[in-house]
PDB file of C-alpha atoms in Angstrom:
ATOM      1  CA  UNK A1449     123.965 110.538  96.882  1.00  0.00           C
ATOM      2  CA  UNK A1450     124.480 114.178  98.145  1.00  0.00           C
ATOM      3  CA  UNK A1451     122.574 113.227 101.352  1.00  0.00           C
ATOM      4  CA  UNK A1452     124.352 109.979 101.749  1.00  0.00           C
ATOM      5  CA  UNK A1453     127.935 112.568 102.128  1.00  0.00           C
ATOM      6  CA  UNK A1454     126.301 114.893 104.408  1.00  0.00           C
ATOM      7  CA  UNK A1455     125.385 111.997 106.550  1.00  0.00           C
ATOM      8  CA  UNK A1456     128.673 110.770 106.359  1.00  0.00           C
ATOM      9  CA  UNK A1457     129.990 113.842 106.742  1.00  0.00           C
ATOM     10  CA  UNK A1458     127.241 114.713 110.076  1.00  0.00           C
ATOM     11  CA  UNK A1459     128.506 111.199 111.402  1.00  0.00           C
ATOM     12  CA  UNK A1460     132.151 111.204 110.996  1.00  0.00           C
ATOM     13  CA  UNK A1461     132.358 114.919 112.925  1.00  0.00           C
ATOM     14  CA  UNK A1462     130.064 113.711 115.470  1.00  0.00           C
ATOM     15  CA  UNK A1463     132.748 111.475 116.558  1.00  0.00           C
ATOM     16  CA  UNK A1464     134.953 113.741 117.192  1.00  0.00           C
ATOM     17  CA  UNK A1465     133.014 116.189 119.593  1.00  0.00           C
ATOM     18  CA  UNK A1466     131.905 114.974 122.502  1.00  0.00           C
ATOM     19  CA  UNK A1467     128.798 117.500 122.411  1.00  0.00           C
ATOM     20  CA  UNK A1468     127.986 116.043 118.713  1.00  0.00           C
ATOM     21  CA  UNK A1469     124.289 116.656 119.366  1.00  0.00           C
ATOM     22  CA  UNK A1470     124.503 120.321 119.656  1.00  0.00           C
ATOM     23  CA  UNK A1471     126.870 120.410 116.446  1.00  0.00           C
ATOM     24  CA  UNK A1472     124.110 118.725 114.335  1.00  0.00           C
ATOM     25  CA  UNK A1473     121.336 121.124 113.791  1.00  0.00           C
ATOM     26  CA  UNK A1474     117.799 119.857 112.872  1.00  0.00           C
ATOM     27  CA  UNK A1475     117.690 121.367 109.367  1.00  0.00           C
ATOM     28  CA  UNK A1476     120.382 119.167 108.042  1.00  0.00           C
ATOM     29  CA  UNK A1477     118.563 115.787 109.437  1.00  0.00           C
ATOM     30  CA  UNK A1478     115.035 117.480 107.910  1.00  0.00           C
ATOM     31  CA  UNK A1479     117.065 117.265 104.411  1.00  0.00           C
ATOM     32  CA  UNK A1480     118.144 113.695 104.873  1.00  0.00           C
ATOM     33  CA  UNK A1481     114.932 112.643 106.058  1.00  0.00           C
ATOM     34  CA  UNK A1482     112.798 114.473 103.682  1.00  0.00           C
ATOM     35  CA  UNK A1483     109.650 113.061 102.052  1.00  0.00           C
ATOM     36  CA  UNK A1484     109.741 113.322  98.110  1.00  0.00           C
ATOM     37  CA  UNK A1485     106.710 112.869  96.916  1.00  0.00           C
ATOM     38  CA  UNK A1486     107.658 112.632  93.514  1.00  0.00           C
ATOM     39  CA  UNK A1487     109.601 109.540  94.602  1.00  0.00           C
ATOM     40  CA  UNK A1488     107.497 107.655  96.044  1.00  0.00           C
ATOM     41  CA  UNK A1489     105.314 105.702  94.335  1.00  0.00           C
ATOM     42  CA  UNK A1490     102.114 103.638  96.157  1.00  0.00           C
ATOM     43  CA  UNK A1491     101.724 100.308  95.099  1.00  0.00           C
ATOM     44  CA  UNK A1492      98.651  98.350  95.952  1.00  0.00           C
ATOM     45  CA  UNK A1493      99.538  95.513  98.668  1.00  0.00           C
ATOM     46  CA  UNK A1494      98.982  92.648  97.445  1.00  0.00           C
ATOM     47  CA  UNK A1495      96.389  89.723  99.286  1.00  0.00           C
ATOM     48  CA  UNK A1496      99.134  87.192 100.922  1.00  0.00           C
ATOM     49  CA  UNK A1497      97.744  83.924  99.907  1.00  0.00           C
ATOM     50  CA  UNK A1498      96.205  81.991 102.340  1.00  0.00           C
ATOM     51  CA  UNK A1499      94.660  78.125 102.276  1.00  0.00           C
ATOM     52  CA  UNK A1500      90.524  78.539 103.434  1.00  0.00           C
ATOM     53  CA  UNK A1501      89.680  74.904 105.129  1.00  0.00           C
ATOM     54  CA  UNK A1502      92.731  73.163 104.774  1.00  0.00           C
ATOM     55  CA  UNK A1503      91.522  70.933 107.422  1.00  0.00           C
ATOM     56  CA  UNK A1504      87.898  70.204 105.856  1.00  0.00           C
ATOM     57  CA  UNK A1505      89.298  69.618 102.415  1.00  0.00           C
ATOM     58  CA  UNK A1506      92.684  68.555 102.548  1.00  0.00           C
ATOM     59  CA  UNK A1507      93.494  66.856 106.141  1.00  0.00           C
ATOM     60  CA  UNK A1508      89.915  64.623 105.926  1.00  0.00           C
ATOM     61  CA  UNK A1509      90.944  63.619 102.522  1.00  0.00           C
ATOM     62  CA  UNK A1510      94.202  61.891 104.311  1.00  0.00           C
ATOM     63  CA  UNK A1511      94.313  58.214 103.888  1.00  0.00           C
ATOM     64  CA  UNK A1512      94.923  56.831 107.264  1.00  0.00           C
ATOM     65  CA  UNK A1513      99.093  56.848 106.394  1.00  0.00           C
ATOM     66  CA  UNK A1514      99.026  60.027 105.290  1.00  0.00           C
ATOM     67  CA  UNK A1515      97.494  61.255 108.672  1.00  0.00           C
ATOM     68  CA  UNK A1516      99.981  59.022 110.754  1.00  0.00           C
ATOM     69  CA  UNK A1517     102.885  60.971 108.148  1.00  0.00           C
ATOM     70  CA  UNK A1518     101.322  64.447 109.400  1.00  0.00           C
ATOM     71  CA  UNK A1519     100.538  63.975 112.988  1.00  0.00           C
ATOM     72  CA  UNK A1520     102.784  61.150 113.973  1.00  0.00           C
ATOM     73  CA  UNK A1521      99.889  58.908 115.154  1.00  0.00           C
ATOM     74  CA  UNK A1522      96.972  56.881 113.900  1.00  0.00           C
ATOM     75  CA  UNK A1523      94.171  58.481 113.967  1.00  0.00           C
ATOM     76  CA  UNK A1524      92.218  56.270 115.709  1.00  0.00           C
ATOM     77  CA  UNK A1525      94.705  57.181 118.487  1.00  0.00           C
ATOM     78  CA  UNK A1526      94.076  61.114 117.361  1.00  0.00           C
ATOM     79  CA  UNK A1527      90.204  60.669 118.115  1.00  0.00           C
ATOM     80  CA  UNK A1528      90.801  59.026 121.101  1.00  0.00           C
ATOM     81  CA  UNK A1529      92.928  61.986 122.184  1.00  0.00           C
ATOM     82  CA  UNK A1530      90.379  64.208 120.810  1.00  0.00           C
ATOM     83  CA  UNK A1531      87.172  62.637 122.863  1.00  0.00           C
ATOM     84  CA  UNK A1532      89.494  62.739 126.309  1.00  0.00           C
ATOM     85  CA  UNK A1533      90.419  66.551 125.764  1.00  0.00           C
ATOM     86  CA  UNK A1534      87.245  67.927 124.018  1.00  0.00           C
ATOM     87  CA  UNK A1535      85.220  69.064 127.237  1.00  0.00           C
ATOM     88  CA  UNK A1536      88.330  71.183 128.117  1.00  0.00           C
ATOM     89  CA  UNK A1537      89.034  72.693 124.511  1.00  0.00           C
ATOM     90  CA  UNK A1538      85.466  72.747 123.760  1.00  0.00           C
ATOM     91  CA  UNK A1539      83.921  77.105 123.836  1.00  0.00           C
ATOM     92  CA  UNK A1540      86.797  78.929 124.800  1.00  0.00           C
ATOM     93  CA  UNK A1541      86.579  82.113 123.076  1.00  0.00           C
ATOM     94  CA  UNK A1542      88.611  84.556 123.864  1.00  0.00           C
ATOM     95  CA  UNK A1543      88.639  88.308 123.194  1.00  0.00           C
ATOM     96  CA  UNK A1544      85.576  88.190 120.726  1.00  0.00           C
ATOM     97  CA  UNK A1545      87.757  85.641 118.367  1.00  0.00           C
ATOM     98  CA  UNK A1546      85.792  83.090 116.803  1.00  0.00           C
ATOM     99  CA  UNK A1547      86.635  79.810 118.658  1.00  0.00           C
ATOM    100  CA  UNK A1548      89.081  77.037 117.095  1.00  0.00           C
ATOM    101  CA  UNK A1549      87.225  73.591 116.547  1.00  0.00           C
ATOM    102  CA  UNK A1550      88.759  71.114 118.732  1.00  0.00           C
ATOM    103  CA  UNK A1551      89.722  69.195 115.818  1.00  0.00           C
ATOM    104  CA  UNK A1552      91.820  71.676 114.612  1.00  0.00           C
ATOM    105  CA  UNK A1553      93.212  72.894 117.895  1.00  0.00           C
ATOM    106  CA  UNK A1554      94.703  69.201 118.296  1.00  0.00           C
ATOM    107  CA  UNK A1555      96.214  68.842 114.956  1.00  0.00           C
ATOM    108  CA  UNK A1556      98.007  72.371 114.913  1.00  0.00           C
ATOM    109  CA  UNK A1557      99.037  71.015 118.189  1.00  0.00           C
ATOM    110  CA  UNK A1558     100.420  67.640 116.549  1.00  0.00           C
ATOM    111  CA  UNK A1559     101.737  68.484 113.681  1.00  0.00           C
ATOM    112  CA  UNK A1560     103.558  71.735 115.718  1.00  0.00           C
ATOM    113  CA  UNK A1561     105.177  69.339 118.139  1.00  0.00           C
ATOM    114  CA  UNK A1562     105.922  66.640 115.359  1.00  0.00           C
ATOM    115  CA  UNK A1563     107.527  68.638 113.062  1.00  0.00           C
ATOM    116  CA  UNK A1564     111.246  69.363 114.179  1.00  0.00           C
ATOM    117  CA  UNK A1565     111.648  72.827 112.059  1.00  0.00           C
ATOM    118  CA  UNK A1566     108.601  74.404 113.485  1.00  0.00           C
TER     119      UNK A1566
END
């Protein structure tokens, strides 16, 4: 709380003076800024849950209205797509990244243009 006033206090004199950064000197900001270690505590991060082959096991599971729900066409009409735009998707790595199946490149691509929020 005490360094909470005397940044209050740093800020509200600034104002005033037009040369407010010779006014402030740098052992008052070295007190407001200063590293406790006694207060800080390290937590372990957490793994942010992720979903490993959603398109193997979940988007080939689709029954043929589910998929037209998800990607806003039939996907008769999505493997028709696919077999047109394959040779160009097909082995482009980039940057040492592993590449994206074509499969999967065209139903990010779908479901990203079907989906109003995203």
């Amino acid at each position: 709380m005490a360094k909470l006033v005397l940044l209050e206090g740093m800020l509200s004199s600034s104002s005033n003076d037009s040369d407010s950064d010779e006014s402030i000197d740098s052992e008052s900001w070295d007190d407001i800024f200063e590293d406790d270690d006694k207060n800080h505590q390290c937590y372990p991060l957490r793994p942010i849950p992720r979903v490993d082959n959603f398109m193997e096991n979940v988007v080939a599971r689709y029954t043929d209205t589910e998929f037209q729900e998800n990607f806003r066409l039939k996907r008769t009409t999505f493997y028709y797509l696919l077999n047109i735009l394959k040779a160009d998707m097909d082995n482009f790595d980039e940057f040492g990244h592993p590449p994206i199946a074509p499969e999967k490149q065209l139903c990010i691509t779908l479901y990203v243009l079907g989906t109003p929020d995203s």
